[in-house]
Short mmCIF file of C-alpha atoms in Angstrom, two decimals:
data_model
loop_
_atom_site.label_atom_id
_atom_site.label_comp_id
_atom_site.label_asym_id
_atom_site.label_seq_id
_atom_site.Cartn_x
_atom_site.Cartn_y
_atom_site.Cartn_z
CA UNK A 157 -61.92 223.38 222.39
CA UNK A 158 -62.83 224.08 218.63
CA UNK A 159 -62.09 227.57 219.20
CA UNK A 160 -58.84 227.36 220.84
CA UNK A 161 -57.79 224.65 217.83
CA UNK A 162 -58.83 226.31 215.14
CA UNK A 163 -57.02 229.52 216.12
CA UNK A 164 -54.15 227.39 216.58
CA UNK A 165 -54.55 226.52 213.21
CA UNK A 166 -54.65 229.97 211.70
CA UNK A 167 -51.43 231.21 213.66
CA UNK A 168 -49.72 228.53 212.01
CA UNK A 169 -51.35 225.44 211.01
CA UNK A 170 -53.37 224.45 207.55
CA UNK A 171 -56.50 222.50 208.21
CA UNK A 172 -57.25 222.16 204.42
CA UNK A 173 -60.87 223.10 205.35
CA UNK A 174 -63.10 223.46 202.49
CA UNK A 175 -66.46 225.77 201.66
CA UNK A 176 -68.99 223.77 202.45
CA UNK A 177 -71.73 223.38 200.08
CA UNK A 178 -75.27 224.37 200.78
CA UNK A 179 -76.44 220.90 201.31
CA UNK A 180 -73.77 220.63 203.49
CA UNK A 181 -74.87 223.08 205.39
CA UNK A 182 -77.88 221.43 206.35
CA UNK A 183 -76.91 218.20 206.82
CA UNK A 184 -73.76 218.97 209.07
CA UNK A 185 -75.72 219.59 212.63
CA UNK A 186 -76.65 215.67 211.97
CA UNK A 187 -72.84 214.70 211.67
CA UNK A 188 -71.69 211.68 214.31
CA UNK A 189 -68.73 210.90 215.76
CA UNK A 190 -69.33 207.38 214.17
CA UNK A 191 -70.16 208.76 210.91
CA UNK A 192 -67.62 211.03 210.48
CA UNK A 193 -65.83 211.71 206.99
CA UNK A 194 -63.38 207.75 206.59
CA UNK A 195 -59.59 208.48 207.35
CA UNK A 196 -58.42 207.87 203.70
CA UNK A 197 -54.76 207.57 203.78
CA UNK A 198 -53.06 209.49 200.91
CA UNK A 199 -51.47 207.91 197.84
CA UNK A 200 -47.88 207.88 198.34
CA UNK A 201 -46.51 210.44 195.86
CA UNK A 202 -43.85 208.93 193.51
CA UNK A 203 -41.31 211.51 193.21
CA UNK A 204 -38.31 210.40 194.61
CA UNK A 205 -38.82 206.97 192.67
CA UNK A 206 -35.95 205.63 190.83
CA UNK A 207 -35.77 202.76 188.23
CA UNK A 208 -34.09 199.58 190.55
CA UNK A 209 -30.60 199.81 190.19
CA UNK A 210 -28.67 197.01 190.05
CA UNK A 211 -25.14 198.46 189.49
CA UNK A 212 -22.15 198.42 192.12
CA UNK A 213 -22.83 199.68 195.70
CA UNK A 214 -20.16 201.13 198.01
CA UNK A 215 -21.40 201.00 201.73
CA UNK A 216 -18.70 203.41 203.62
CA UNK A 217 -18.32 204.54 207.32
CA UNK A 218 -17.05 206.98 208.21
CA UNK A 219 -13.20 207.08 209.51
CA UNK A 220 -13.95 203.65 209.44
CA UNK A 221 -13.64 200.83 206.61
CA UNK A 222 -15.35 200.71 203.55
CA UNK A 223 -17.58 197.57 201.88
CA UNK A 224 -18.56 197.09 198.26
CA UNK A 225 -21.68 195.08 197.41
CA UNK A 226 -24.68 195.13 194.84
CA UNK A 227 -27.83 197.97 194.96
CA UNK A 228 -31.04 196.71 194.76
CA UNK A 229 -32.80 200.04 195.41
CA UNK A 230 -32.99 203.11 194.41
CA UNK A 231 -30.09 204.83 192.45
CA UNK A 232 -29.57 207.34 194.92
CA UNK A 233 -26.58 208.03 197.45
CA UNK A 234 -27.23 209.34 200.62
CA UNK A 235 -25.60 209.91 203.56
CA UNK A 236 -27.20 209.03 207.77
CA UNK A 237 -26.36 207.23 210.35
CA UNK A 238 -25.58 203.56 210.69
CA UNK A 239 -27.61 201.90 212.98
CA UNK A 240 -28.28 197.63 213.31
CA UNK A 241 -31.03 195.58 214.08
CA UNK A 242 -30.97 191.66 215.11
CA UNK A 243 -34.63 192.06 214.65
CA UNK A 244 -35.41 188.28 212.65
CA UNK A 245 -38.53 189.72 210.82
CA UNK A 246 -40.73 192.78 210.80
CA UNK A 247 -38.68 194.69 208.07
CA UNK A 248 -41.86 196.54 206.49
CA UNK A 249 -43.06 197.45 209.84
CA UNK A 250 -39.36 198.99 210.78
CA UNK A 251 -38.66 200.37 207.74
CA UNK A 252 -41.63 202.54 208.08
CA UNK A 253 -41.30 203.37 211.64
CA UNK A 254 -40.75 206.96 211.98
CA UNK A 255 -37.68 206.73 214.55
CA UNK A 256 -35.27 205.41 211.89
CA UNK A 257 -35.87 208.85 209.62
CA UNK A 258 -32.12 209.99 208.95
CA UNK A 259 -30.52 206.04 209.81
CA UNK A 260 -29.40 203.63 207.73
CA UNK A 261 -30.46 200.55 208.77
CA UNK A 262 -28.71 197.65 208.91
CA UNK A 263 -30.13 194.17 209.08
CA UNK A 264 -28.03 191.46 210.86
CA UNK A 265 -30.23 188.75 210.00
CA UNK A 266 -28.59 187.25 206.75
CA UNK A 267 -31.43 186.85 204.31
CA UNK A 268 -33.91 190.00 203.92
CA UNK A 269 -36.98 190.31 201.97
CA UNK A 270 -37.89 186.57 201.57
CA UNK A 271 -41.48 187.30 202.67
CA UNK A 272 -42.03 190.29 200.23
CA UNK A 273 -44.10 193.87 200.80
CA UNK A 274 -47.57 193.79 201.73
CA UNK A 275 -49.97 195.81 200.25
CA UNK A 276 -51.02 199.29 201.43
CA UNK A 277 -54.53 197.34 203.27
CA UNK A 278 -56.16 199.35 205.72
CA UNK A 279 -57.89 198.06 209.04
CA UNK A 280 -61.32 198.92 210.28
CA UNK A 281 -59.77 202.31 211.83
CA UNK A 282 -58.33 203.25 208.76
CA UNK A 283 -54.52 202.82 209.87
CA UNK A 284 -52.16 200.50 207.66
CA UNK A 285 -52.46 196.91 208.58
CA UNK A 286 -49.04 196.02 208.01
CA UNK A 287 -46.89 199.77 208.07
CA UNK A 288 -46.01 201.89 210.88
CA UNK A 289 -46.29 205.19 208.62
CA UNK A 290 -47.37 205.71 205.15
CA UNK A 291 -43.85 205.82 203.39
CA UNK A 292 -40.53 204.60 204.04
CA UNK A 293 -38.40 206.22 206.75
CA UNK A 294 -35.23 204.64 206.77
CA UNK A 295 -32.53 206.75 204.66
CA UNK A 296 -30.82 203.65 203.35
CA UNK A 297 -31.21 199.53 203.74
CA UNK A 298 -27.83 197.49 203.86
CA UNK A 299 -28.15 193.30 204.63
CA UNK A 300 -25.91 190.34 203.81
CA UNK A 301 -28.42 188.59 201.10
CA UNK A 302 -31.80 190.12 199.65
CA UNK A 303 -34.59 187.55 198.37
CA UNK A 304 -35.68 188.96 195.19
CA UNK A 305 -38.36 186.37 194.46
CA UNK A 306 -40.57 186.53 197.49
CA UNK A 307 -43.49 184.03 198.74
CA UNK A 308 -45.98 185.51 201.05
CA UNK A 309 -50.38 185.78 200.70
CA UNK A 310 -49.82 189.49 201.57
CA UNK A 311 -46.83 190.38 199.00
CA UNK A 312 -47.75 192.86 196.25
CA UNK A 313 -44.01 193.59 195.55
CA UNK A 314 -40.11 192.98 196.27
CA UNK A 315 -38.21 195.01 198.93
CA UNK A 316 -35.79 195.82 196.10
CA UNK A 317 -39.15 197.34 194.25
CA UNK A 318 -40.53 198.93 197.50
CA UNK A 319 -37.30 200.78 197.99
CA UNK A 320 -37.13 201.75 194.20
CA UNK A 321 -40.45 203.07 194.78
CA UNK A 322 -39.97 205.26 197.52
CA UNK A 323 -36.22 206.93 196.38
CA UNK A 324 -34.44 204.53 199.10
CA UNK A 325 -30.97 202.95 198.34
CA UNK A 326 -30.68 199.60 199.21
CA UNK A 327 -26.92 197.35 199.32
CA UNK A 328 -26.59 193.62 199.56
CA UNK A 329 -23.69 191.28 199.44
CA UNK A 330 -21.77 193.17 202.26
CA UNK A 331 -20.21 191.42 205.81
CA UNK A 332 -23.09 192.37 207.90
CA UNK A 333 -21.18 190.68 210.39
CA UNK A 334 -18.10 192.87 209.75
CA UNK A 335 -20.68 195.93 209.96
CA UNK A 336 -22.11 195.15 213.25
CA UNK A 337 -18.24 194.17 215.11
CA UNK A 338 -17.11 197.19 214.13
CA UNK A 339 -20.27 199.68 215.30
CA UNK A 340 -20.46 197.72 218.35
CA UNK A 341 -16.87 198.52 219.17
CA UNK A 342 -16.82 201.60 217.84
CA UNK A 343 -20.94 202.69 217.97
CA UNK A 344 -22.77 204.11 215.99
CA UNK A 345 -21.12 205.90 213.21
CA UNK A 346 -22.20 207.85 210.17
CA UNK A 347 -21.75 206.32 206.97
CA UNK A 348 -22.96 206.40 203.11
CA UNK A 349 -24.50 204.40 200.40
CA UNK A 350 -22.96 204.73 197.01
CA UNK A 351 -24.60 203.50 193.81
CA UNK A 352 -22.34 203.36 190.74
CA UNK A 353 -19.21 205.08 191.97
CA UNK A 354 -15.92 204.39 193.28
CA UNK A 355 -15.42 205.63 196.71
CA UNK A 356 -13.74 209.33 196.72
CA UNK A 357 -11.71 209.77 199.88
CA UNK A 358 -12.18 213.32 199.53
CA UNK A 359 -15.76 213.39 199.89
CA UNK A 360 -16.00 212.74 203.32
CA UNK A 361 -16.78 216.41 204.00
CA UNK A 362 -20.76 215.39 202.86
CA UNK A 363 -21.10 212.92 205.45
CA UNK A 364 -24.19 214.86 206.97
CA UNK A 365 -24.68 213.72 211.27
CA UNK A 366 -28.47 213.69 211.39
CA UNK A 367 -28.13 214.18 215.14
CA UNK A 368 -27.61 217.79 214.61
CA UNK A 369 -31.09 218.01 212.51
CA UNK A 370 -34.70 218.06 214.86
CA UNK A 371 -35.68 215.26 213.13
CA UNK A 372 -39.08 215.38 214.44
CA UNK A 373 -39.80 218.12 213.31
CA UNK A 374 -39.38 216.30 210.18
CA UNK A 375 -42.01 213.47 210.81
CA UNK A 376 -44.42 215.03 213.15
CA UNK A 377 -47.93 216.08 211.78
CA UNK A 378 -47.81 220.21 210.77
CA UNK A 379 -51.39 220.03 212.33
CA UNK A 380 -54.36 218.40 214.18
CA UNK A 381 -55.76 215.00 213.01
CA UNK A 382 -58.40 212.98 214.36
CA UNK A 383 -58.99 209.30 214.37
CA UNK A 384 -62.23 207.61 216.31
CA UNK A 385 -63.46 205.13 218.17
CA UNK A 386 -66.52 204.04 217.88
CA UNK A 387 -66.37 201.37 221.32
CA UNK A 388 -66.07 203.66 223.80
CA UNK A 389 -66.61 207.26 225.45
CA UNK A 390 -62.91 208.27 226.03
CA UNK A 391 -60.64 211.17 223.96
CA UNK A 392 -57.12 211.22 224.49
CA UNK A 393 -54.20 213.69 222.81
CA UNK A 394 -51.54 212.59 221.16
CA UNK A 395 -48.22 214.43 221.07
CA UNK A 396 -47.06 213.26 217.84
CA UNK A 397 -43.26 212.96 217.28
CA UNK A 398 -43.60 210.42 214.89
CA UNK A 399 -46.32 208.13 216.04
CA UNK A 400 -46.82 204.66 214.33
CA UNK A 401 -49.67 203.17 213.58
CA UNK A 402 -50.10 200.47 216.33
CA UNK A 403 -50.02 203.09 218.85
CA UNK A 404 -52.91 205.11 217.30
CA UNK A 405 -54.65 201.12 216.77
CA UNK A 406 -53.26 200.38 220.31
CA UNK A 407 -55.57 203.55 221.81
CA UNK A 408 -58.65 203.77 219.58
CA UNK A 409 -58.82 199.76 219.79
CA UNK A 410 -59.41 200.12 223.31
CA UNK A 411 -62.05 202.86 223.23
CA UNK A 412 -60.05 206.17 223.05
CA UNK A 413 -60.78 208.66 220.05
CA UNK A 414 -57.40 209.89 219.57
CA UNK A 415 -56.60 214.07 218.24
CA UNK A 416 -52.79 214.04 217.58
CA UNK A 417 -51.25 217.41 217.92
CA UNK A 418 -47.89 218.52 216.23
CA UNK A 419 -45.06 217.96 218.69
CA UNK A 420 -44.61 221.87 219.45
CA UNK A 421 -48.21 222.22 220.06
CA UNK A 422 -48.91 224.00 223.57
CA UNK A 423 -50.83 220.92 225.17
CA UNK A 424 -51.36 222.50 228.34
CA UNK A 425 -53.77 224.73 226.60
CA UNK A 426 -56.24 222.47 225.73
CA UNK A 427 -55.88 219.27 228.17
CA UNK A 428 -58.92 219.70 229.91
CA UNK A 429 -60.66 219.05 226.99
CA UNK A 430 -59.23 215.48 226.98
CA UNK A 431 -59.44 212.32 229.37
CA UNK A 432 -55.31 211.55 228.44
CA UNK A 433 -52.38 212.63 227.06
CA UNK A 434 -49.76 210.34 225.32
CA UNK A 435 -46.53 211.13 224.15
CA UNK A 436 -45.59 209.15 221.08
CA UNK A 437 -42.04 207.46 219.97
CA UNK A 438 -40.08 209.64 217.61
CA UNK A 439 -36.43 209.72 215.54
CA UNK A 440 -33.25 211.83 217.29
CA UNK A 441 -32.08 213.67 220.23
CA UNK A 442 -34.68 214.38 222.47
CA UNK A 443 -33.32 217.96 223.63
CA UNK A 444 -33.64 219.14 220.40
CA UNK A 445 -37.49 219.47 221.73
CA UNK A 446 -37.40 222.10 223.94
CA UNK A 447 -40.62 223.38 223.12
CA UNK A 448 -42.74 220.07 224.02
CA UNK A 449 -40.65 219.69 227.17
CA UNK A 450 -41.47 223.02 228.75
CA UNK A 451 -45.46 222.65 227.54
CA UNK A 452 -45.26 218.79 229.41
CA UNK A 453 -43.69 220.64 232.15
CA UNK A 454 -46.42 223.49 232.38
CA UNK A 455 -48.70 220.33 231.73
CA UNK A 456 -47.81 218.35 234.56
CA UNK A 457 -47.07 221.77 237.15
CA UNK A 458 -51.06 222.36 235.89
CA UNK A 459 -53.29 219.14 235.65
CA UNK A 460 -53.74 216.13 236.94
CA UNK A 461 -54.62 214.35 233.78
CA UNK A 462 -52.66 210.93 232.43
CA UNK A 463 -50.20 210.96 230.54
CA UNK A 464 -48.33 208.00 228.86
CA UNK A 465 -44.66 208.32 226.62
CA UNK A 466 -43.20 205.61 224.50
CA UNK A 467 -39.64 205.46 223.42
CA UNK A 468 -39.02 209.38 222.32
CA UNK A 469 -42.24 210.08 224.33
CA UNK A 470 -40.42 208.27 227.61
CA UNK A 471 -37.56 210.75 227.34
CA UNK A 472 -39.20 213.81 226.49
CA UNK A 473 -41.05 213.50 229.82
CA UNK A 474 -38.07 212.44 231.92
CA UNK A 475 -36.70 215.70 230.70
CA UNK A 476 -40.08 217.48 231.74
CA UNK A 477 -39.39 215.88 235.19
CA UNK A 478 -36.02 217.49 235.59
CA UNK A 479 -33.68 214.26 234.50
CA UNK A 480 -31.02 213.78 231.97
CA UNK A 481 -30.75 211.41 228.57
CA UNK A 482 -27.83 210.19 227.23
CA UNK A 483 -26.89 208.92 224.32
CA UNK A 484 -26.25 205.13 223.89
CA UNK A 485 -22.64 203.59 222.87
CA UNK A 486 -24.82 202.07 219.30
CA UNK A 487 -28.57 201.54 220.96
CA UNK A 488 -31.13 199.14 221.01
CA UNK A 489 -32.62 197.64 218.21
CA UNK A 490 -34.04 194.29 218.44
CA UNK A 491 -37.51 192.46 219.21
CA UNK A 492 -36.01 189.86 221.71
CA UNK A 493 -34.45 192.39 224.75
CA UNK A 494 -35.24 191.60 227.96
CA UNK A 495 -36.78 194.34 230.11
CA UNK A 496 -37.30 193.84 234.20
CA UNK A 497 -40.28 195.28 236.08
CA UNK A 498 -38.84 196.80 239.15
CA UNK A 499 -41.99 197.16 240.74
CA UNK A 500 -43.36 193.05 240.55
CA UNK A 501 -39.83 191.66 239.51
CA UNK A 502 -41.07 190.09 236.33
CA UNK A 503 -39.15 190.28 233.07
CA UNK A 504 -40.80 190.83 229.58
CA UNK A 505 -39.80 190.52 226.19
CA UNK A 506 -39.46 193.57 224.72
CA UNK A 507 -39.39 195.82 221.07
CA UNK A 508 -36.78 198.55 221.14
CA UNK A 509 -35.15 200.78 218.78
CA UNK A 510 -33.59 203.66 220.52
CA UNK A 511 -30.09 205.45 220.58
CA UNK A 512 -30.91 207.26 223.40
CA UNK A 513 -31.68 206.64 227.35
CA UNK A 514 -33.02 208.47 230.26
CA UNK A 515 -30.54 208.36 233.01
CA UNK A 516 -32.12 206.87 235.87
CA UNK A 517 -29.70 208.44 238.51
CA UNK A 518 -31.02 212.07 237.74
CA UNK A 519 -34.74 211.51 238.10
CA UNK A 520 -36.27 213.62 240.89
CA UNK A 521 -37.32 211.76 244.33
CA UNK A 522 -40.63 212.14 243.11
CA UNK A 523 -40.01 209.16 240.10
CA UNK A 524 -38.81 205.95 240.11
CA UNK A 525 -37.39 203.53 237.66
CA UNK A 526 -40.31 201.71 236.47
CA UNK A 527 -37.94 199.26 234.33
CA UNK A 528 -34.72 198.19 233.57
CA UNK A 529 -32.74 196.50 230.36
CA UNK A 530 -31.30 193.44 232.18
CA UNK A 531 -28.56 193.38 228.64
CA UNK A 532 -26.95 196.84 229.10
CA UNK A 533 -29.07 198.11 232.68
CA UNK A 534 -30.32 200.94 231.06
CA UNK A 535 -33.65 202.69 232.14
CA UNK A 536 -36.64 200.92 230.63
CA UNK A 537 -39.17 203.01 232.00
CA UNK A 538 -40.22 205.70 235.00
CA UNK A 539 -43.48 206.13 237.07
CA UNK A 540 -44.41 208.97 239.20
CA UNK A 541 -44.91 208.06 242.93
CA UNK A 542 -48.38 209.43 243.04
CA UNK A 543 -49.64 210.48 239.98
CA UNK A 544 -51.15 208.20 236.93
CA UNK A 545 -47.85 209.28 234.86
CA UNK A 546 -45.82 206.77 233.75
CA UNK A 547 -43.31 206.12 230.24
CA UNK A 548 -41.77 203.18 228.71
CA UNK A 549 -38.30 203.18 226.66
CA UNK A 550 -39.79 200.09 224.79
CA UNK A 551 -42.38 199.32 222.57
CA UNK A 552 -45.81 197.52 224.12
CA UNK A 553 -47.30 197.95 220.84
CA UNK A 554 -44.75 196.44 218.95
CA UNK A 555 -44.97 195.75 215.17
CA UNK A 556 -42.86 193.95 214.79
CA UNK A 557 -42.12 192.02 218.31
CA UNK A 558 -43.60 190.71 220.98
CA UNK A 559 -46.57 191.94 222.58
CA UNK A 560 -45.91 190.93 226.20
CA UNK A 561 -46.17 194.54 227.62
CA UNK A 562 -49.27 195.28 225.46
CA UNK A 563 -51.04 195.65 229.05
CA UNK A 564 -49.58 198.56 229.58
CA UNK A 565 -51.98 200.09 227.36
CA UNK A 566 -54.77 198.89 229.16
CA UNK A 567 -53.48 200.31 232.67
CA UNK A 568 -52.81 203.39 231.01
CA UNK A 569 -56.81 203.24 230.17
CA UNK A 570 -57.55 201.85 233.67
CA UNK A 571 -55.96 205.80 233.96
CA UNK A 572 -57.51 207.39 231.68
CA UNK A 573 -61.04 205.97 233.02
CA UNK A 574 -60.80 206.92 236.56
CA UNK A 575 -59.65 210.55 235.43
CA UNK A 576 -62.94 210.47 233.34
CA UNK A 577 -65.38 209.47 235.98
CA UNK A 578 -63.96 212.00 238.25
CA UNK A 579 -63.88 214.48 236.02
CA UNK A 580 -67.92 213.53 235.54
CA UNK A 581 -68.18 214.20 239.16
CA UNK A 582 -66.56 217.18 239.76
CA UNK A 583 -67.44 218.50 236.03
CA UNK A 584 -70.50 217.20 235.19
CA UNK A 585 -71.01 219.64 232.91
CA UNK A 586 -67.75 218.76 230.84
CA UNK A 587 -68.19 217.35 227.26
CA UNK A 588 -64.90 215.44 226.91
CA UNK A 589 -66.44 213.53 223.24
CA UNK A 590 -65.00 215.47 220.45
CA UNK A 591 -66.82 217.56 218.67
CA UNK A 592 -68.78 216.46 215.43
CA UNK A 593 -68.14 219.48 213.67
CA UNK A 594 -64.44 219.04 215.18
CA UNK A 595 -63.97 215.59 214.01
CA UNK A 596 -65.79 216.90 210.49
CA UNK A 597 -63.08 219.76 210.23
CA UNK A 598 -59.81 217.97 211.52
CA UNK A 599 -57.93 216.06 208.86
CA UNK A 600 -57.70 212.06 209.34
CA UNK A 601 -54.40 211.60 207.82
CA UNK A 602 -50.74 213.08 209.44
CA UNK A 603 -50.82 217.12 207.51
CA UNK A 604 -47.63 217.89 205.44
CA UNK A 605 -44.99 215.07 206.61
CA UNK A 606 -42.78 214.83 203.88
CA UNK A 607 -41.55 211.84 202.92
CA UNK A 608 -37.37 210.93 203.87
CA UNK A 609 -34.20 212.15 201.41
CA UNK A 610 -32.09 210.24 203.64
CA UNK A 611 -29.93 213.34 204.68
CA UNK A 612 -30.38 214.85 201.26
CA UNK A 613 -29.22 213.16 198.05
CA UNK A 614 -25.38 213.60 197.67
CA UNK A 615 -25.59 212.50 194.13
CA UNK A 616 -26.88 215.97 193.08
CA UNK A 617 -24.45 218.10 196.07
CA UNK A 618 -20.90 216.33 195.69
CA UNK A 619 -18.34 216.96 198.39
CA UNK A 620 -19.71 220.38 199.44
CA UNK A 621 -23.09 219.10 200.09
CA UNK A 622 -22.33 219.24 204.18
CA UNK A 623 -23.22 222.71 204.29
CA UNK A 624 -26.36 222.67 201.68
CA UNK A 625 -27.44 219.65 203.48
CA UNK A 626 -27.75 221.09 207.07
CA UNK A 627 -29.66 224.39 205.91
CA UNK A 628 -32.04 222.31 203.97
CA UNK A 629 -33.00 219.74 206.39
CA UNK A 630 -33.30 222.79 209.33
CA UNK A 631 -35.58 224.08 207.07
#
């Protein structure tokens, strides 16, 4: 398994590996899975920080109408796509989630930021405690009233400071309400953010559709990364396409050392090696991702290992199966939507924050709709008839939301176990604990995710920035 990462690697992944020193040389046959190197999480580089503006903001959509209000972020303007929540709290956790890179985010609930940021703490795996990824991801914040005194134990700054901080332009004093009537009739729409200028009609032509862009590519590791467990025996792959942090917690909590490989990476190569395979959430149109649907396809025509997708994840291996996604009128994006279990008939409170869907209708005879929205009766979720596959549209890890489908994890590891003792039996030869030297060599931290521009910064490009703006973010 080293072998066939490391060459990997070479072809066309850094691993950052260093010369080790002579000492190191002797002490490395005595490395432990347990005692590997810490996952220390970068520190956030500061180069798309602004000072906190506080001048006029113009929030604009697109062919639509246009709303004037205050910045309290960065002095940037940007262009995505407007998106809402009616999420009530959670806004560090979402902000950082990896599936809003290239959205705007609007917040319906009226007063934002009254709780603060937390600080950058890390739990006993080494993930954030209270983000989803270690910068924000959202191109630009827009709500109805920001806090900027906060009260919380866990508050090192502001939201306006946080978004300063990370070169993210944030508007207040706008209709939210006006916002959200007019993308639910009309869905979601691209739009703009402003700072210090009086809308130009004729720049419309920057308005840059992140749908167009692989977006994963974008937040997706550029190589393997390792993060272990030290309760159990288990080693699962992660197809990272913009995984957050609870689902790493979610697996390694639960006794799986987790290796996340880059979206494209040919999984089917190396899934013997592992006990599971989980497909994480991710930002944008799923068919943009040809390459990871035809290596879950050759996965799934080849083993008989687990697998597990979330959100993205869920799509990416309806599309494996031979079904179809569509894209949503304006999406979910709440912690409060009700999701039905078709096989028990119980309903659970779910997270969401999609804009697209698997359509249930084209799924082979060999799925079935594992659950339903019971607000707009989209597909929640598919299971294979036989096989331990299975993929949610929701969130069971939440952060923020409820965590009434958390269990899911656990049957996923009910899975992932039984694979693993017959895998002993059959292969009782096979070594399925990574590799010491593996874990050693293999970074702990996502490898060369840059953070967000949201869709470039149209301050520096003007009205021709459409063009300039699509060949940079392809790149």
């Amino acid at each position: 398994m080293l072998s066939q990462i490391t060459r990997a690697a070479r072809s066309g992944f850094a691993l950052n590996i260093k010369r080790p020193s002579r000492l190191a040389q002797h002490i490395r046959p005595f490395a432990t899975v347990e005692g590997n190197t810490p996952r220390v999480q970068p520190t956030p580089s500061r180069t798309r920080a602004t000072p906190k503006s506080h001048d006029r903001a113009t929030f604009t959509i697109r062919d639509g109408p246009i709303f004037s209000g205050k910045s309290f972020g960065a002095a940037s303007n940007i262009s995505g796509e407007a998106v809402f929540t009616t999420s009530l709290v959670g806004y560090p956790e979402s902000l950082t989630d990896p599936s809003y890179r290239g959205q705007i985010l609007v917040f319906t609930q009226p007063l934002i930021g009254n709780y603060g940021i937390p600080s950058a703490a890390r739990d006993e795996h080494g993930l954030f405690r209270y983000f989803e990824s270690p910068n924000l991801q959202a191109a630009g914040v827009v709500v109805a009233d920001v806090a900027e005194q906060y009260s919380h134990w866990t508050a090192v700054k502001s939201l306006g400071e946080w978004c300063a901080e990370e070169g993210v332009p944030a508007v207040s004093g706008v209709d939210t309400r006006a916002i959200v009537t007019y993308l639910r009739e009309q869905g979601s729409s691209l739009a703009r953010i402003t700072i210090g200028e009086e809308y130009d009609a004729d720049q419309d032509e920057a308005f840059v559709d992140p749908e167009q862009i692989n977006l994963v590519r974008k937040v997706s590791t550029k190589a393997p990364f390792h993060v272990s467990s030290a309760t159990g025996d288990y080693h699962v792959a992660v197809i990272d396409c913009g995984v957050k942090e609870n689902i790493l917690r979610s697996l390694v909590s639960r006794g799986a050392s987790v290796t996340a490989f880059p979206y494209d990476y040919p999984i089917h190569k190396v899934a013997h090696h592992f006990d599971g395979v989980f497909i994480s959430n991710g930002p944008g149109d799923p068919t943009h991702c040809q390459d990871t649907v035809y290596h879950l396809r050759r996965l799934m025509e080849s083993s008989q290992i687990p697998i597990m997708g979330i959100c993205l994840g869920h799509q990416l291996l309806a599309l494996a199966a031979g079904a179809r996604t569509i894209k949503l009128k304006y999406g979910n994006r709440a912690h409060n939507i009700p999701a039905l279990d078709r096989t028990t008939g119980r309903c659970h409170i779910t997270s969401q924050n999609h804009g697209y869907a698997v359509d249930s209708s084209t799924l082979p005879s060999e799925w079935k709709e594992y659950f339903v929205n019971l607000n707009d009766h989209s597909n929640e979720g598919l299971i294979h008839q036989s096989r331990p596959i299975f993929g949610t549209q929701f969130h069971p890890e939440a952060k923020g939301g409820p965590m009434d489908s958390s269990y899911l994890f656990d049957m996923y590891l009910e899975n992932v176990s039984r694979y693993h003792k017959s895998q002993a039996i059959f292969q009782p030869e096979r070594e399925n604990r990574p590799s010491p030297l593996l874990v050693d060599l293999l970074s702990k931290e996502r490898v060369g995710v840059v953070p967000t521009t949201g869709m470039e910064n149209l301050l520096r490009m003007g009205g021709a920035g459409q063009e300039t703006a699509k060949a940079a973010s392809a790149a």
